[in-house]
PDB file of C-alpha atoms in Angstrom:
ATOM      1  CA  MET U 223      57.866 101.293  46.655  1.00 90.00           C
ATOM      2  CA  LYS U 224      60.849 101.119  44.225  1.00 95.00           C
ATOM      3  CA  GLY U 225      60.828  98.825  41.455  1.00 96.00           C
ATOM      4  CA  ILE U 226      64.034  96.884  40.045  1.00 97.00           C
ATOM      5  CA  ILE U 227      64.360  94.729  36.843  1.00 97.00           C
ATOM      6  CA  LEU U 228      67.411  92.544  36.460  1.00 96.00           C
ATOM      7  CA  ALA U 229      68.393  92.432  32.827  1.00 93.00           C
ATOM      8  CA  GLY U 230      72.029  91.388  33.111  1.00 84.00           C
ATOM      9  CA  GLY U 231      73.558  88.069  32.450  1.00 79.00           C
ATOM     10  CA  THR U 232      75.096  86.379  29.403  1.00 75.00           C
ATOM     11  CA  GLY U 233      71.788  84.791  28.110  1.00 73.00           C
ATOM     12  CA  SER U 234      73.851  81.848  27.370  1.00 79.00           C
ATOM     13  CA  ARG U 235      70.794  79.609  26.971  1.00 79.00           C
ATOM     14  CA  LEU U 236      70.056  81.659  23.684  1.00 80.00           C
ATOM     15  CA  TYR U 237      73.446  81.445  22.279  1.00 86.00           C
ATOM     16  CA  PRO U 238      74.408  82.309  19.248  1.00 86.00           C
ATOM     17  CA  ILE U 239      71.794  85.126  19.120  1.00 83.00           C
ATOM     18  CA  THR U 240      72.860  86.724  22.389  1.00 81.00           C
ATOM     19  CA  ARG U 241      76.480  86.903  21.572  1.00 84.00           C
ATOM     20  CA  VAL U 242      75.723  90.210  19.749  1.00 86.00           C
ATOM     21  CA  VAL U 243      72.406  91.393  21.750  1.00 88.00           C
ATOM     22  CA  SER U 244      71.115  91.232  25.246  1.00 89.00           C
ATOM     23  CA  LYS U 245      68.447  88.680  25.803  1.00 91.00           C
ATOM     24  CA  GLN U 246      66.096  91.199  27.293  1.00 93.00           C
ATOM     25  CA  LEU U 247      66.028  93.253  23.913  1.00 94.00           C
ATOM     26  CA  LEU U 248      65.118  90.352  21.881  1.00 93.00           C
ATOM     27  CA  PRO U 249      61.576  90.379  20.431  1.00 93.00           C
ATOM     28  CA  VAL U 250      58.680  88.725  21.938  1.00 95.00           C
ATOM     29  CA  TYR U 251      56.465  88.720  19.071  1.00 94.00           C
ATOM     30  CA  ASP U 252      55.930  92.661  18.395  1.00 92.00           C
ATOM     31  CA  LYS U 253      57.871  94.347  21.448  1.00 94.00           C
ATOM     32  CA  PRO U 254      61.170  93.996  23.221  1.00 96.00           C
ATOM     33  CA  MET U 255      61.291  91.513  25.912  1.00 95.00           C
ATOM     34  CA  ILE U 256      62.114  94.181  28.493  1.00 97.00           C
ATOM     35  CA  TYR U 257      58.575  95.772  28.108  1.00 97.00           C
ATOM     36  CA  PHE U 258      56.978  93.006  29.826  1.00 96.00           C
ATOM     37  CA  PRO U 259      58.573  93.149  33.282  1.00 96.00           C
ATOM     38  CA  LEU U 260      58.626  96.790  33.081  1.00 97.00           C
ATOM     39  CA  THR U 261      55.101  97.051  32.375  1.00 96.00           C
ATOM     40  CA  THR U 262      54.250  94.494  35.307  1.00 95.00           C
ATOM     41  CA  LEU U 263      55.849  97.102  37.468  1.00 96.00           C
ATOM     42  CA  MET U 264      53.931 100.071  35.797  1.00 96.00           C
ATOM     43  CA  LEU U 265      50.599  98.168  36.298  1.00 94.00           C
ATOM     44  CA  SER U 266      51.557  97.557  40.165  1.00 92.00           C
ATOM     45  CA  GLY U 267      51.637 101.533  40.448  1.00 93.00           C
ATOM     46  CA  ILE U 268      55.302 101.509  40.755  1.00 95.00           C
ATOM     47  CA  ARG U 269      56.975 104.507  38.924  1.00 96.00           C
ATOM     48  CA  ASP U 270      60.580 104.671  40.168  1.00 97.00           C
ATOM     49  CA  ILE U 271      62.378 101.866  38.433  1.00 98.00           C
ATOM     50  CA  GLN U 272      66.013 100.960  38.190  1.00 98.00           C
ATOM     51  CA  ILE U 273      67.413  98.448  35.310  1.00 98.00           C
ATOM     52  CA  ILE U 274      70.354  96.521  35.916  1.00 97.00           C
ATOM     53  CA  THR U 275      72.326  95.574  32.773  1.00 95.00           C
ATOM     54  CA  THR U 276      75.621  94.563  31.500  1.00 93.00           C
ATOM     55  CA  LYS U 277      78.009  97.571  30.773  1.00 93.00           C
ATOM     56  CA  GLU U 278      78.239  96.069  27.328  1.00 92.00           C
ATOM     57  CA  HIS U 279      74.353  96.516  26.440  1.00 93.00           C
ATOM     58  CA  GLN U 280      73.358  99.249  28.777  1.00 95.00           C
ATOM     59  CA  GLN U 281      73.563 101.900  25.773  1.00 95.00           C
ATOM     60  CA  ALA U 282      71.138  99.964  23.752  1.00 95.00           C
ATOM     61  CA  PHE U 283      68.822  99.755  26.635  1.00 96.00           C
ATOM     62  CA  GLN U 284      68.994 103.527  27.421  1.00 97.00           C
ATOM     63  CA  THR U 285      68.449 104.224  23.657  1.00 96.00           C
ATOM     64  CA  LEU U 286      65.215 102.174  23.817  1.00 96.00           C
ATOM     65  CA  LEU U 287      63.789 103.502  26.992  1.00 97.00           C
ATOM     66  CA  GLY U 288      65.544 106.654  27.890  1.00 96.00           C
ATOM     67  CA  ASN U 289      64.490 107.925  31.409  1.00 97.00           C
ATOM     68  CA  GLY U 290      60.920 106.896  31.295  1.00 97.00           C
ATOM     69  CA  HIS U 291      59.450 110.198  31.476  1.00 97.00           C
ATOM     70  CA  GLN U 292      57.683 109.667  28.130  1.00 97.00           C
ATOM     71  CA  TRP U 293      55.576 107.106  29.935  1.00 98.00           C
ATOM     72  CA  GLY U 294      55.334 109.077  33.224  1.00 97.00           C
ATOM     73  CA  ILE U 295      57.741 107.146  35.135  1.00 98.00           C
ATOM     74  CA  ASN U 296      61.513 107.395  36.130  1.00 98.00           C
ATOM     75  CA  ILE U 297      64.165 104.952  34.895  1.00 98.00           C
ATOM     76  CA  SER U 298      67.647 104.765  36.385  1.00 97.00           C
ATOM     77  CA  TRP U 299      70.657 102.424  35.338  1.00 97.00           C
ATOM     78  CA  CYS U 300      72.929 100.226  36.951  1.00 95.00           C
ATOM     79  CA  VAL U 301      75.711  97.884  35.918  1.00 95.00           C
ATOM     80  CA  GLN U 302      76.141  94.403  37.076  1.00 91.00           C
ATOM     81  CA  ASP U 303      79.670  93.478  36.046  1.00 86.00           C
ATOM     82  CA  GLU U 304      79.555  89.730  36.489  1.00 85.00           C
ATOM     83  CA  PRO U 305      76.407  87.346  36.703  1.00 84.00           C
ATOM     84  CA  ASN U 306      76.683  87.138  40.540  1.00 87.00           C
ATOM     85  CA  GLY U 307      73.126  85.733  41.000  1.00 90.00           C
ATOM     86  CA  ILE U 308      69.674  87.453  41.440  1.00 93.00           C
ATOM     87  CA  ALA U 309      70.316  88.482  45.081  1.00 94.00           C
ATOM     88  CA  GLU U 310      73.198  90.576  43.932  1.00 95.00           C
ATOM     89  CA  ALA U 311      70.635  92.912  42.588  1.00 96.00           C
ATOM     90  CA  PHE U 312      69.592  94.229  46.116  1.00 96.00           C
ATOM     91  CA  ILE U 313      73.299  95.164  46.969  1.00 96.00           C
ATOM     92  CA  LEU U 314      73.693  96.843  43.630  1.00 96.00           C
ATOM     93  CA  SER U 315      70.439  98.831  44.034  1.00 96.00           C
ATOM     94  CA  GLU U 316      71.146  99.847  47.812  1.00 96.00           C
ATOM     95  CA  ASP U 317      71.283 103.792  46.970  1.00 96.00           C
ATOM     96  CA  PHE U 318      68.438 103.407  44.769  1.00 97.00           C
ATOM     97  CA  ILE U 319      66.160 101.663  47.272  1.00 96.00           C
ATOM     98  CA  GLY U 320      67.206 103.698  50.078  1.00 95.00           C
ATOM     99  CA  ASP U 321      64.675 103.422  53.036  1.00 93.00           C
ATOM    100  CA  ASP U 322      61.916 102.034  50.891  1.00 94.00           C
ATOM    101  CA  HIS U 323      60.589  98.767  49.958  1.00 94.00           C
ATOM    102  CA  CYS U 324      61.166  97.273  46.806  1.00 95.00           C
ATOM    103  CA  THR U 325      59.954  94.733  44.088  1.00 95.00           C
ATOM    104  CA  LEU U 326      62.297  92.956  41.858  1.00 96.00           C
ATOM    105  CA  ALA U 327      61.393  91.707  38.429  1.00 96.00           C
ATOM    106  CA  LEU U 328      63.432  89.243  36.260  1.00 94.00           C
ATOM    107  CA  GLY U 329      63.930  90.672  32.735  1.00 93.00           C
ATOM    108  CA  ASP U 330      62.838  87.431  30.956  1.00 92.00           C
ATOM    109  CA  ASN U 331      59.655  86.855  32.612  1.00 92.00           C
ATOM    110  CA  ILE U 332      56.041  87.447  31.212  1.00 93.00           C
ATOM    111  CA  LEU U 333      53.144  87.522  33.228  1.00 92.00           C
ATOM    112  CA  PHE U 334      49.570  88.034  32.164  1.00 92.00           C
ATOM    113  CA  GLY U 335      45.871  87.273  33.355  1.00 88.00           C
ATOM    114  CA  ASN U 336      42.425  88.694  34.199  1.00 83.00           C
ATOM    115  CA  GLY U 337      42.465  90.347  37.400  1.00 84.00           C
ATOM    116  CA  LEU U 338      46.264  90.666  37.475  1.00 86.00           C
ATOM    117  CA  VAL U 339      46.272  94.419  38.151  1.00 85.00           C
ATOM    118  CA  GLY U 340      44.154  94.481  41.268  1.00 86.00           C
ATOM    119  CA  LEU U 341      46.125  91.424  42.537  1.00 86.00           C
ATOM    120  CA  LEU U 342      49.469  93.216  42.149  1.00 87.00           C
ATOM    121  CA  GLN U 343      48.269  96.608  43.267  1.00 86.00           C
ATOM    122  CA  SER U 344      46.929  94.788  46.581  1.00 84.00           C
ATOM    123  CA  ILE U 345      50.368  93.193  47.072  1.00 81.00           C
ATOM    124  CA  MET U 346      52.801  96.035  46.148  1.00 77.00           C
ATOM    125  CA  LYS U 347      52.320  97.993  49.205  1.00 73.00           C
ATOM    126  CA  PRO U 348      54.912  98.866  51.761  1.00 64.00           C
ATOM    127  CA  THR U 349      54.372  96.080  54.608  1.00 74.00           C
ATOM    128  CA  LEU U 350      56.733  94.004  56.754  1.00 83.00           C
ATOM    129  CA  GLY U 351      58.100  90.902  55.279  1.00 90.00           C
ATOM    130  CA  ALA U 352      58.164  89.340  51.632  1.00 92.00           C
ATOM    131  CA  THR U 353      55.579  88.178  48.910  1.00 92.00           C
ATOM    132  CA  VAL U 354      56.620  85.874  46.194  1.00 93.00           C
ATOM    133  CA  PHE U 355      54.486  84.199  43.416  1.00 93.00           C
ATOM    134  CA  ALA U 356      54.044  80.405  42.738  1.00 93.00           C
ATOM    135  CA  TYR U 357      52.810  79.000  39.361  1.00 94.00           C
ATOM    136  CA  ARG U 358      52.238  75.414  38.851  1.00 93.00           C
ATOM    137  CA  VAL U 359      54.757  73.973  36.051  1.00 93.00           C
ATOM    138  CA  LYS U 360      55.411  70.746  34.690  1.00 91.00           C
ATOM    139  CA  ASP U 361      59.124  71.009  35.078  1.00 90.00           C
ATOM    140  CA  PRO U 362      59.535  72.115  38.511  1.00 91.00           C
ATOM    141  CA  GLU U 363      63.262  70.762  38.880  1.00 91.00           C
ATOM    142  CA  ASN U 364      64.499  73.942  36.574  1.00 88.00           C
ATOM    143  CA  TYR U 365      63.195  76.416  39.003  1.00 89.00           C
ATOM    144  CA  GLY U 366      63.093  77.447  42.665  1.00 88.00           C
ATOM    145  CA  VAL U 367      60.379  75.110  44.081  1.00 92.00           C
ATOM    146  CA  VAL U 368      58.062  75.948  47.007  1.00 91.00           C
ATOM    147  CA  SER U 369      55.932  73.202  49.013  1.00 87.00           C
ATOM    148  CA  PHE U 370      52.858  73.784  51.010  1.00 85.00           C
ATOM    149  CA  ASN U 371      51.401  72.210  54.169  1.00 81.00           C
ATOM    150  CA  ASN U 372      47.633  71.205  54.354  1.00 73.00           C
ATOM    151  CA  GLU U 373      46.477  74.743  54.931  1.00 71.00           C
ATOM    152  CA  GLY U 374      48.045  75.950  51.835  1.00 70.00           C
ATOM    153  CA  LEU U 375      50.958  77.968  53.393  1.00 76.00           C
ATOM    154  CA  GLY U 376      54.468  77.792  52.052  1.00 81.00           C
ATOM    155  CA  ILE U 377      56.749  75.795  54.202  1.00 85.00           C
ATOM    156  CA  ASP U 378      59.847  74.902  52.160  1.00 86.00           C
ATOM    157  CA  ILE U 379      61.900  76.559  49.107  1.00 90.00           C
ATOM    158  CA  GLU U 380      64.577  74.665  47.365  1.00 88.00           C
ATOM    159  CA  GLU U 381      66.641  75.880  44.329  1.00 86.00           C
ATOM    160  CA  LYS U 382      66.326  73.598  41.236  1.00 88.00           C
ATOM    161  CA  PRO U 383      66.005  70.323  43.251  1.00 89.00           C
ATOM    162  CA  LYS U 384      66.374  66.956  41.612  1.00 90.00           C
ATOM    163  CA  HIS U 385      63.239  65.481  43.315  1.00 91.00           C
ATOM    164  CA  PRO U 386      60.955  68.576  43.648  1.00 89.00           C
ATOM    165  CA  LYS U 387      58.549  68.110  46.465  1.00 88.00           C
ATOM    166  CA  SER U 388      55.560  70.047  44.454  1.00 90.00           C
ATOM    167  CA  ASN U 389      55.199  71.509  40.869  1.00 92.00           C
ATOM    168  CA  TYR U 390      55.036  75.008  42.264  1.00 92.00           C
ATOM    169  CA  ALA U 391      57.779  77.037  40.930  1.00 93.00           C
ATOM    170  CA  LEU U 392      58.483  80.593  42.096  1.00 93.00           C
ATOM    171  CA  ILE U 393      58.242  83.033  39.166  1.00 93.00           C
ATOM    172  CA  GLY U 394      60.714  85.883  38.798  1.00 92.00           C
ATOM    173  CA  LEU U 395      58.671  88.638  40.648  1.00 95.00           C
ATOM    174  CA  TYR U 396      59.753  89.361  44.380  1.00 95.00           C
ATOM    175  CA  CYS U 397      58.220  91.865  46.782  1.00 94.00           C
ATOM    176  CA  TYR U 398      60.427  92.696  49.958  1.00 95.00           C
ATOM    177  CA  ASP U 399      60.786  95.198  52.899  1.00 94.00           C
ATOM    178  CA  ASN U 400      63.590  97.296  53.379  1.00 94.00           C
ATOM    179  CA  ASN U 401      65.603  94.596  55.194  1.00 95.00           C
ATOM    180  CA  VAL U 402      66.270  92.709  51.888  1.00 96.00           C
ATOM    181  CA  VAL U 403      69.490  94.643  51.235  1.00 96.00           C
ATOM    182  CA  LYS U 404      71.101  93.711  54.541  1.00 96.00           C
ATOM    183  CA  ILE U 405      69.781  89.917  54.103  1.00 96.00           C
ATOM    184  CA  ALA U 406      71.318  90.005  50.621  1.00 95.00           C
ATOM    185  CA  ARG U 407      74.819  90.973  51.920  1.00 95.00           C
ATOM    186  CA  ASP U 408      74.497  88.185  54.449  1.00 94.00           C
ATOM    187  CA  VAL U 409      73.844  85.719  51.621  1.00 92.00           C
ATOM    188  CA  LYS U 410      76.732  83.075  51.436  1.00 89.00           C
ATOM    189  CA  PRO U 411      77.915  82.869  47.602  1.00 86.00           C
ATOM    190  CA  THR U 412      78.138  79.765  46.036  1.00 85.00           C
ATOM    191  CA  LEU U 413      81.165  78.383  44.444  1.00 76.00           C
ATOM    192  CA  ASN U 414      80.346  80.025  41.242  1.00 81.00           C
ATOM    193  CA  ASN U 415      80.207  83.374  43.504  1.00 82.00           C
ATOM    194  CA  GLU U 416      76.398  83.554  43.010  1.00 86.00           C
ATOM    195  CA  LYS U 417      74.073  84.791  45.653  1.00 90.00           C
ATOM    196  CA  HIS U 418      70.827  83.014  45.070  1.00 90.00           C
ATOM    197  CA  ILE U 419      67.354  84.467  45.577  1.00 93.00           C
ATOM    198  CA  THR U 420      66.158  81.305  47.298  1.00 90.00           C
ATOM    199  CA  ASP U 421      68.322  82.038  50.288  1.00 92.00           C
ATOM    200  CA  ILE U 422      66.638  85.384  50.783  1.00 94.00           C
ATOM    201  CA  ASN U 423      63.287  83.825  50.378  1.00 93.00           C
ATOM    202  CA  ASN U 424      64.200  81.055  52.975  1.00 91.00           C
ATOM    203  CA  HIS U 425      65.359  83.536  55.375  1.00 93.00           C
ATOM    204  CA  TYR U 426      62.114  85.363  55.347  1.00 94.00           C
ATOM    205  CA  LEU U 427      60.178  82.099  55.612  1.00 91.00           C
ATOM    206  CA  LYS U 428      62.388  80.907  58.754  1.00 90.00           C
ATOM    207  CA  GLN U 429      61.203  84.391  60.246  1.00 89.00           C
ATOM    208  CA  GLY U 430      57.590  83.705  59.251  1.00 88.00           C
ATOM    209  CA  ASN U 431      57.463  86.572  57.333  1.00 90.00           C
ATOM    210  CA  LEU U 432      57.028  85.116  53.752  1.00 91.00           C
ATOM    211  CA  HIS U 433      53.798  85.115  51.945  1.00 91.00           C
ATOM    212  CA  VAL U 434      53.470  82.816  49.071  1.00 90.00           C
ATOM    213  CA  GLN U 435      50.846  83.900  46.548  1.00 90.00           C
ATOM    214  CA  SER U 436      49.696  81.129  44.163  1.00 88.00           C
ATOM    215  CA  LEU U 437      48.725  82.017  40.813  1.00 91.00           C
ATOM    216  CA  GLY U 438      45.718  79.724  39.417  1.00 86.00           C
ATOM    217  CA  ARG U 439      44.726  78.634  35.885  1.00 86.00           C
ATOM    218  CA  GLY U 440      43.466  82.165  34.863  1.00 86.00           C
ATOM    219  CA  TYR U 441      47.130  83.457  34.704  1.00 91.00           C
ATOM    220  CA  ALA U 442      49.949  82.732  32.283  1.00 92.00           C
ATOM    221  CA  TRP U 443      53.488  82.751  33.230  1.00 93.00           C
ATOM    222  CA  LEU U 444      56.254  82.323  30.810  1.00 91.00           C
ATOM    223  CA  ASP U 445      59.792  82.228  31.239  1.00 86.00           C
ATOM    224  CA  ALA U 446      61.544  83.447  27.883  1.00 86.00           C
ATOM    225  CA  GLY U 447      64.953  82.336  28.657  1.00 83.00           C
ATOM    226  CA  THR U 448      65.427  79.696  26.363  1.00 88.00           C
ATOM    227  CA  VAL U 449      64.816  79.447  22.320  1.00 90.00           C
ATOM    228  CA  GLU U 450      61.810  77.263  22.869  1.00 90.00           C
ATOM    229  CA  SER U 451      60.320  79.231  25.725  1.00 90.00           C
ATOM    230  CA  LEU U 452      61.016  82.387  23.699  1.00 91.00           C
ATOM    231  CA  HIS U 453      59.116  81.015  20.761  1.00 93.00           C
ATOM    232  CA  ASN U 454      56.261  79.850  22.898  1.00 92.00           C
ATOM    233  CA  ALA U 455      56.098  83.356  24.625  1.00 94.00           C
ATOM    234  CA  SER U 456      55.978  85.089  21.085  1.00 95.00           C
ATOM    235  CA  ALA U 457      53.281  82.576  19.979  1.00 96.00           C
ATOM    236  CA  PHE U 458      51.199  83.190  23.080  1.00 94.00           C
ATOM    237  CA  VAL U 459      51.414  86.900  22.806  1.00 95.00           C
ATOM    238  CA  ARG U 460      50.418  87.156  19.072  1.00 96.00           C
ATOM    239  CA  SER U 461      47.467  84.776  19.753  1.00 95.00           C
ATOM    240  CA  VAL U 462      45.983  87.044  22.296  1.00 94.00           C
ATOM    241  CA  GLU U 463      46.724  90.030  20.463  1.00 94.00           C
ATOM    242  CA  SER U 464      45.416  88.992  17.141  1.00 94.00           C
ATOM    243  CA  ARG U 465      42.308  87.414  18.541  1.00 94.00           C
ATOM    244  CA  GLN U 466      41.179  90.327  20.893  1.00 92.00           C
ATOM    245  CA  GLY U 467      42.712  93.367  19.040  1.00 91.00           C
ATOM    246  CA  ILE U 468      44.645  94.341  21.886  1.00 91.00           C
ATOM    247  CA  LYS U 469      48.421  94.855  22.873  1.00 94.00           C
ATOM    248  CA  ILE U 470      50.125  93.039  25.902  1.00 94.00           C
ATOM    249  CA  ALA U 471      52.911  95.001  27.772  1.00 95.00           C
ATOM    250  CA  CYS U 472      52.296  98.287  25.671  1.00 96.00           C
ATOM    251  CA  PRO U 473      53.900 100.864  28.023  1.00 97.00           C
ATOM    252  CA  GLU U 474      52.286 103.788  26.155  1.00 97.00           C
ATOM    253  CA  GLU U 475      48.688 102.360  26.616  1.00 95.00           C
ATOM    254  CA  ILE U 476      49.366 101.332  30.217  1.00 95.00           C
ATOM    255  CA  ALA U 477      50.937 104.827  30.893  1.00 96.00           C
ATOM    256  CA  TRP U 478      47.960 106.360  29.563  1.00 95.00           C
ATOM    257  CA  ARG U 479      45.106 104.030  31.162  1.00 92.00           C
ATOM    258  CA  MET U 480      47.039 104.342  34.735  1.00 92.00           C
ATOM    259  CA  GLY U 481      46.945 108.156  34.303  1.00 93.00           C
ATOM    260  CA  TYR U 482      50.685 108.476  33.998  1.00 95.00           C
ATOM    261  CA  ILE U 483      50.403 110.422  30.690  1.00 96.00           C
ATOM    262  CA  THR U 484      47.754 112.625  29.129  1.00 94.00           C
ATOM    263  CA  ASP U 485      45.644 112.282  26.151  1.00 94.00           C
ATOM    264  CA  SER U 486      48.067 114.603  24.285  1.00 94.00           C
ATOM    265  CA  ASP U 487      51.097 112.845  25.435  1.00 96.00           C
ATOM    266  CA  LEU U 488      49.738 109.578  24.101  1.00 95.00           C
ATOM    267  CA  ASN U 489      48.957 111.088  20.605  1.00 94.00           C
ATOM    268  CA  ILE U 490      52.651 112.629  20.450  1.00 95.00           C
ATOM    269  CA  LEU U 491      53.906 108.751  21.092  1.00 95.00           C
ATOM    270  CA  ALA U 492      51.529 107.610  18.465  1.00 95.00           C
ATOM    271  CA  GLU U 493      52.648 109.929  15.811  1.00 93.00           C
ATOM    272  CA  ASN U 494      56.385 109.080  16.419  1.00 92.00           C
ATOM    273  CA  LEU U 495      55.263 105.403  15.808  1.00 91.00           C
ATOM    274  CA  ILE U 496      52.562 106.093  13.130  1.00 89.00           C
ATOM    275  CA  SER U 497      54.563 104.321  10.429  1.00 89.00           C
ATOM    276  CA  SER U 498      53.878 100.840  12.058  1.00 87.00           C
ATOM    277  CA  GLY U 499      50.749  99.064  13.238  1.00 85.00           C
ATOM    278  CA  TYR U 500      51.846  99.822  16.775  1.00 92.00           C
ATOM    279  CA  GLY U 501      51.277 103.619  16.369  1.00 91.00           C
ATOM    280  CA  HIS U 502      48.072 103.095  14.689  1.00 93.00           C
ATOM    281  CA  TYR U 503      47.048 100.964  17.827  1.00 93.00           C
ATOM    282  CA  LEU U 504      47.546 103.951  20.032  1.00 94.00           C
ATOM    283  CA  LYS U 505      45.764 106.262  17.718  1.00 92.00           C
ATOM    284  CA  GLU U 506      42.829 103.831  17.877  1.00 91.00           C
ATOM    285  CA  ILE U 507      42.667 103.711  21.807  1.00 91.00           C
ATOM    286  CA  LEU U 508      42.842 107.407  22.155  1.00 89.00           C
ATOM    287  CA  LEU U 509      39.354 107.175  20.699  1.00 86.00           C
ATOM    288  CA  GLU U 510      38.156 105.128  23.525  1.00 79.00           C
ATOM    289  CA  ASP U 511      37.200 106.003  27.041  1.00 65.00           C
ATOM    290  CA  ARG U 512      40.293 105.185  29.064  1.00 61.00           C
ATOM    291  CA  LYS U 513      38.037 103.566  31.706  1.00 57.00           C
ATOM    292  CA  LYS U 514      35.757 101.542  29.273  1.00 54.00           C
ATOM    293  CA  TYR U 515      37.865  98.409  29.312  1.00 53.00           C
ATOM    294  CA  ASP U 516      39.872  97.014  32.232  1.00 55.00           C
ATOM    295  CA  ILE U 517      43.461  97.757  32.358  1.00 54.00           C
ATOM    296  CA  ILE U 518      45.538  95.207  30.557  1.00 52.00           C
ATOM    297  CA  ASN U 519      48.992  93.869  30.752  1.00 55.00           C
TER     298      ASN U 519
END
């Protein structure tokens, strides 16, 4: 399974901040936004990840993340010249995907919840078809919306409908078999030359190969793409971390608990960050049994 993070776009909803920095490099409380989709893929067991950025901001991402080897993963890079829609990510990543299945995570989505790791790892396996995730929201008209039949099966998906048929939005995490590249190529662009991910999902839905996994009240999903939602996401992360004394979306800790890096590797990473509370946190967890606590995202 290959992982893709779409971290391009203009970030226009966050202007004027994003005139000089990529949205996905903005802080969500104590760490860059890109850490959240990255660690979601890591928790899923995915270690080969391609990050799609704009040419303007790619160097900044590379300075932050490197090749991923410090966390026991492999990061490669790709440029999206224009914001031509989410579905274009698969066309740009065709060589990277190769003969594998893939999972796409949007760069401004944050996912957290008890039991999340087990759920992700059970789904992120090479199987035919596609899996998408649905979450109840109060403003479904701002998202791709899925409606269900009486048996709880997804039967319809609409992109930002004026009159939503349900309150369930599809979050920015999509799992597909290897057919997705061809399907993406066949998607007709809009007048704005965008290829919508909804068209891909509807293709799988019509074939009977789309599984919709609903996320209940035990999960939190945040889209940090606006000033208000970015603030809310930061407040949420701060609240959890301050109350529980843990860190959410900490790639160093997740790599260590997943067995991607050793105790010695984690200690070196901690030493490099020792002047901050972040480094001290990594030192503290080294004193724990890595299996003592559930893996956290």
